[in-house]
Tab-separated table of C-alpha atoms in Angstrom:
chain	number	residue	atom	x	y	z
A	1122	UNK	CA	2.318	-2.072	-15.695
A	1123	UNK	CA	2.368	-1.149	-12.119
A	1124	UNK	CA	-0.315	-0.840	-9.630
A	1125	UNK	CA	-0.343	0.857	-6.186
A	1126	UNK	CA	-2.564	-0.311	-3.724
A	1127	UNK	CA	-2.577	1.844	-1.140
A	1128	UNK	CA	-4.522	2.517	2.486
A	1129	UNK	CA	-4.187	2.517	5.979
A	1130	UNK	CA	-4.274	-0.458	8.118
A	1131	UNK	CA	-7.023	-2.888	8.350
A	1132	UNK	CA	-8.630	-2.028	5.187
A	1133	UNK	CA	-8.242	-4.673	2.514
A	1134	UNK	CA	-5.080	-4.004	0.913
A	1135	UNK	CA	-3.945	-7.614	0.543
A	1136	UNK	CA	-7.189	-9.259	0.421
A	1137	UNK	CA	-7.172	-7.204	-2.981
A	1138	UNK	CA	-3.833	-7.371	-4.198
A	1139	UNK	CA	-4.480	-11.310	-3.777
A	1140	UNK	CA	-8.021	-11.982	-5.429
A	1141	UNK	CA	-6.892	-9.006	-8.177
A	1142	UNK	CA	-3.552	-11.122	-9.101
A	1143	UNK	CA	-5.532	-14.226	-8.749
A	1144	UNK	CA	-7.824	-13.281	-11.559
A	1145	UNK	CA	-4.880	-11.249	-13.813
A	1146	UNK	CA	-2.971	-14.581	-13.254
A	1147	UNK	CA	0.374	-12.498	-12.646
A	1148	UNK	CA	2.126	-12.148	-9.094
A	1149	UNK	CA	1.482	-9.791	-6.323
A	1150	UNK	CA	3.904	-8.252	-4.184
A	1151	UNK	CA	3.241	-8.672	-0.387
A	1152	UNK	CA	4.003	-6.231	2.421
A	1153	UNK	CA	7.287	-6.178	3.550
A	1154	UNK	CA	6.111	-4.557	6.642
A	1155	UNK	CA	4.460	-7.434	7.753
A	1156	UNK	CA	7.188	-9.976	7.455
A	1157	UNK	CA	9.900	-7.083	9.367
A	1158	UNK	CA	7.004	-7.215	12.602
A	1159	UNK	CA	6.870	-10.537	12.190
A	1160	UNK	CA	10.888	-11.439	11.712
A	1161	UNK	CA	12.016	-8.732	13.977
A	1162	UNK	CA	9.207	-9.469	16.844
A	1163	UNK	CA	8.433	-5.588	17.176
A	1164	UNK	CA	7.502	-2.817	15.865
A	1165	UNK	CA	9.466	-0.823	13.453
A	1166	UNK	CA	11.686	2.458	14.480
A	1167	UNK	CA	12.465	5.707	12.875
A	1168	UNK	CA	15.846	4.181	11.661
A	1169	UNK	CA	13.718	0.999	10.012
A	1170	UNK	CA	11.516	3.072	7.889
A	1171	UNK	CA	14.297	3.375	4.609
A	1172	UNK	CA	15.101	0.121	4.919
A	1173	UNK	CA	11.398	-0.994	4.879
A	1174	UNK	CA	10.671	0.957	1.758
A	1175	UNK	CA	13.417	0.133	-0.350
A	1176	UNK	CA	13.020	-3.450	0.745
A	1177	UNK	CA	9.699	-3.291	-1.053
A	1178	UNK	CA	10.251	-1.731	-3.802
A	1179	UNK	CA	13.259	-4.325	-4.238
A	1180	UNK	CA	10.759	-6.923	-3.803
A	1181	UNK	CA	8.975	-4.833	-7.158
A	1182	UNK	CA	11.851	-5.050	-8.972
A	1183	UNK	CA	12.359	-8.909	-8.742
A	1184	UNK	CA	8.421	-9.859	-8.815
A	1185	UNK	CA	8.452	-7.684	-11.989
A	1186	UNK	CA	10.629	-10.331	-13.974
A	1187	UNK	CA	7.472	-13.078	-13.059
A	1188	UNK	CA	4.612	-10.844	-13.420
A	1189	UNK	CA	2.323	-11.196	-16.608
A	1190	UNK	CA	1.709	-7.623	-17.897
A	1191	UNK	CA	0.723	-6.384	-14.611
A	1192	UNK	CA	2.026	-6.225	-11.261
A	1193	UNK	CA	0.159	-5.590	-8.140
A	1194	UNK	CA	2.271	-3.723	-5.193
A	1195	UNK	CA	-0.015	-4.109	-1.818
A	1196	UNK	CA	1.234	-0.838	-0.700
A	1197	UNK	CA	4.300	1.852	-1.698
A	1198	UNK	CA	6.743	3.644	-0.016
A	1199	UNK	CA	4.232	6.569	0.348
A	1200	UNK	CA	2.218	4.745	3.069
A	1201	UNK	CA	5.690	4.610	4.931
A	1202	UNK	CA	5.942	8.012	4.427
A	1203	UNK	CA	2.875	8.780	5.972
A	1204	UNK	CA	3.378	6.395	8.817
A	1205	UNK	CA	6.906	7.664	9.532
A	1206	UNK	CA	5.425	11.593	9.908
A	1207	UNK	CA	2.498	10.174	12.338
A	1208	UNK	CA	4.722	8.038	14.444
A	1209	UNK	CA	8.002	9.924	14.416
A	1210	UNK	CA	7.277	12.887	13.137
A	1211	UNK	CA	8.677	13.363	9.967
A	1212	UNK	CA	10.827	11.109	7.318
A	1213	UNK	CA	14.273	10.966	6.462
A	1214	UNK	CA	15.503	12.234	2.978
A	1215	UNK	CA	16.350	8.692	1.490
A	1216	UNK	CA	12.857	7.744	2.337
A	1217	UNK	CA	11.587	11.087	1.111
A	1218	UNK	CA	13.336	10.702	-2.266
A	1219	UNK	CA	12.260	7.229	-2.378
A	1220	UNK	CA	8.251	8.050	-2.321
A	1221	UNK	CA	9.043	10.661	-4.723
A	1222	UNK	CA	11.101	8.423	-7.622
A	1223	UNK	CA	8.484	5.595	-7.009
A	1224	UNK	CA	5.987	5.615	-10.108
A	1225	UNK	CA	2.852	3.282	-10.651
A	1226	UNK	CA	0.761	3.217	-13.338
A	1227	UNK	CA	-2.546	2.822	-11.488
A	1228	UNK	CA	-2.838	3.998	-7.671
A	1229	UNK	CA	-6.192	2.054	-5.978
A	1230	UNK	CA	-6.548	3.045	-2.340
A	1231	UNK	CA	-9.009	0.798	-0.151
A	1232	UNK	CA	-11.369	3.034	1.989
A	1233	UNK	CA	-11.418	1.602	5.753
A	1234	UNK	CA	-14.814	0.916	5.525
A	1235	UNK	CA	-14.686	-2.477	6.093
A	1236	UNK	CA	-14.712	-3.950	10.218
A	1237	UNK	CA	-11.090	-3.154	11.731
A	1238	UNK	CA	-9.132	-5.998	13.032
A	1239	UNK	CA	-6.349	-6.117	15.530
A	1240	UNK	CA	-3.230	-7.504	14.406
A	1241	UNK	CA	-0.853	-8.228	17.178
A	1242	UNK	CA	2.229	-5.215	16.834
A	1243	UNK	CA	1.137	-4.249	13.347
A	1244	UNK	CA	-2.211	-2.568	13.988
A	1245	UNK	CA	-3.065	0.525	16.393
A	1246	UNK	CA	-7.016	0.914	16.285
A	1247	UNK	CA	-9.797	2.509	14.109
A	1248	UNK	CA	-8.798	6.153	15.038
A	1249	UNK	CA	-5.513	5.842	13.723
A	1250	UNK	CA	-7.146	3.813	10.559
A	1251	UNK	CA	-8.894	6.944	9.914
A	1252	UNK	CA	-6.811	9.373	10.456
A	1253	UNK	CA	-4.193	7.739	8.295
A	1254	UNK	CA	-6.639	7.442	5.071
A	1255	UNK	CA	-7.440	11.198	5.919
A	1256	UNK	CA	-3.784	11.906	5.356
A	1257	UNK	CA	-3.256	9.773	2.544
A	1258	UNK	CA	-6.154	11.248	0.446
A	1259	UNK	CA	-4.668	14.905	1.154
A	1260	UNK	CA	-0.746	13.798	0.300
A	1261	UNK	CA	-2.237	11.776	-3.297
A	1262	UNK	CA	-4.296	15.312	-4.028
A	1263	UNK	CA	-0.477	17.752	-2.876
A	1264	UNK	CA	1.284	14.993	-5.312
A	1265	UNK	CA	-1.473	15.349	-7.864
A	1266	UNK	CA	-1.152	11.852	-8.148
A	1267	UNK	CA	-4.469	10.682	-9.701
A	1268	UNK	CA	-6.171	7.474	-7.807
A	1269	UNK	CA	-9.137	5.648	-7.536
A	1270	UNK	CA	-10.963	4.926	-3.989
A	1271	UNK	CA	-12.540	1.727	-3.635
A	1272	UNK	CA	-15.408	0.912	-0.815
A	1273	UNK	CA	-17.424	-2.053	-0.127
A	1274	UNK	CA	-16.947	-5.833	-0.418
A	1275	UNK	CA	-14.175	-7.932	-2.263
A	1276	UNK	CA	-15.818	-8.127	-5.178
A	1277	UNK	CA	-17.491	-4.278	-5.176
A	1278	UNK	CA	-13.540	-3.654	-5.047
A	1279	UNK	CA	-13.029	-6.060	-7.770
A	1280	UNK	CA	-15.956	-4.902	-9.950
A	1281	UNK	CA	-14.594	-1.422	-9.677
A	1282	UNK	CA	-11.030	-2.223	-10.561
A	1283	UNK	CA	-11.531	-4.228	-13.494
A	1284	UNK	CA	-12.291	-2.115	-15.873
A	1285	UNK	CA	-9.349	0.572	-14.711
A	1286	UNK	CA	-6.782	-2.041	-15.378
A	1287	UNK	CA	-8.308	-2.736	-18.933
A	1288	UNK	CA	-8.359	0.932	-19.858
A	1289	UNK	CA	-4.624	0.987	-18.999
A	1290	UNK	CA	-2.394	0.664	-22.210
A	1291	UNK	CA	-1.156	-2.816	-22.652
A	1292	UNK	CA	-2.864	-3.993	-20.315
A	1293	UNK	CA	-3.816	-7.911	-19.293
């Protein structure tokens, strides 16, 4: 079983990928974005966004083999989707097709109501925080992909989640 958590910046993604594979005891599957700004020194460009995607969902595919009936993905190629139309204006076909072929079994997405923090090149500011989640809740309702928005603290988040992942079939 896969699970999507998805948002814009700043609000919680990893914090809950990490506490929710902490308590499934299975593996989690970090940003890739992060370690590209961080390895690279900048930001990414148009021409980056493929290889950022399939990078993580390469990064699925190999965390899959350790994970214990579920695997948490802190974020999808969707979110680079959306990012790539806000900051260059559109995305490229691979990418496109990417997002598209890209299934999870449970899609969370963290609401950014929780303080926003700068993050060196990664992060822009609260405006584009929520203008990002606006865009993500209308592209998850055009893909009729069903998903679940969490709010509040850690463990609201956690409380919230739990019993989604049990109702899944063969589930932890």
């Amino acid at each position: 079983m896969r699970v999507a958590i998805l948002g814009a910046e700043s609000s919680g993604k990893s914090t809950l990928a990490a506490a929710l594979a902490e308590r499934l005891g299975t593996v989690w599957v970090p940003e890739y974005l992060r370690e590209f700004v961080e390895t690279h020194g900048r930001v990414p460009v148009a021409q980056d966004q493929f290889l950022i995607a399939s990078t993580q969902v390469a990064r699925e595919r190999e965390a899959g083999a350790s994970a214990h009936g579920v695997l948490i993905c802190d974020t999808t190629p969707l979110m680079t989707v959306l990012y790539s139309r806000h900051y260059f204006g559109g995305e490229d076909a691979p990418l496109a097709a990417l997002a598209a072929s890209t299934q999870y079994d449970l899609t969370l997405v963290t609401a950014p109501d929780t303080p926003w923090v700068a993050d060196g090149l990664q992060r822009e500011s609260e405006a584009v925080r929520q203008l990002i989640y606006r865009q993500l809740l209308d592209e998850l309702a055009a893909r009729r992909i069903p998903h679940h928005i969490l709010q509040g603290s850690l463990q609201q988040r956690l409380a919230h989640t739990m019993p989604l992942l049990e109702a899944l079939p063969a589930s932890v």
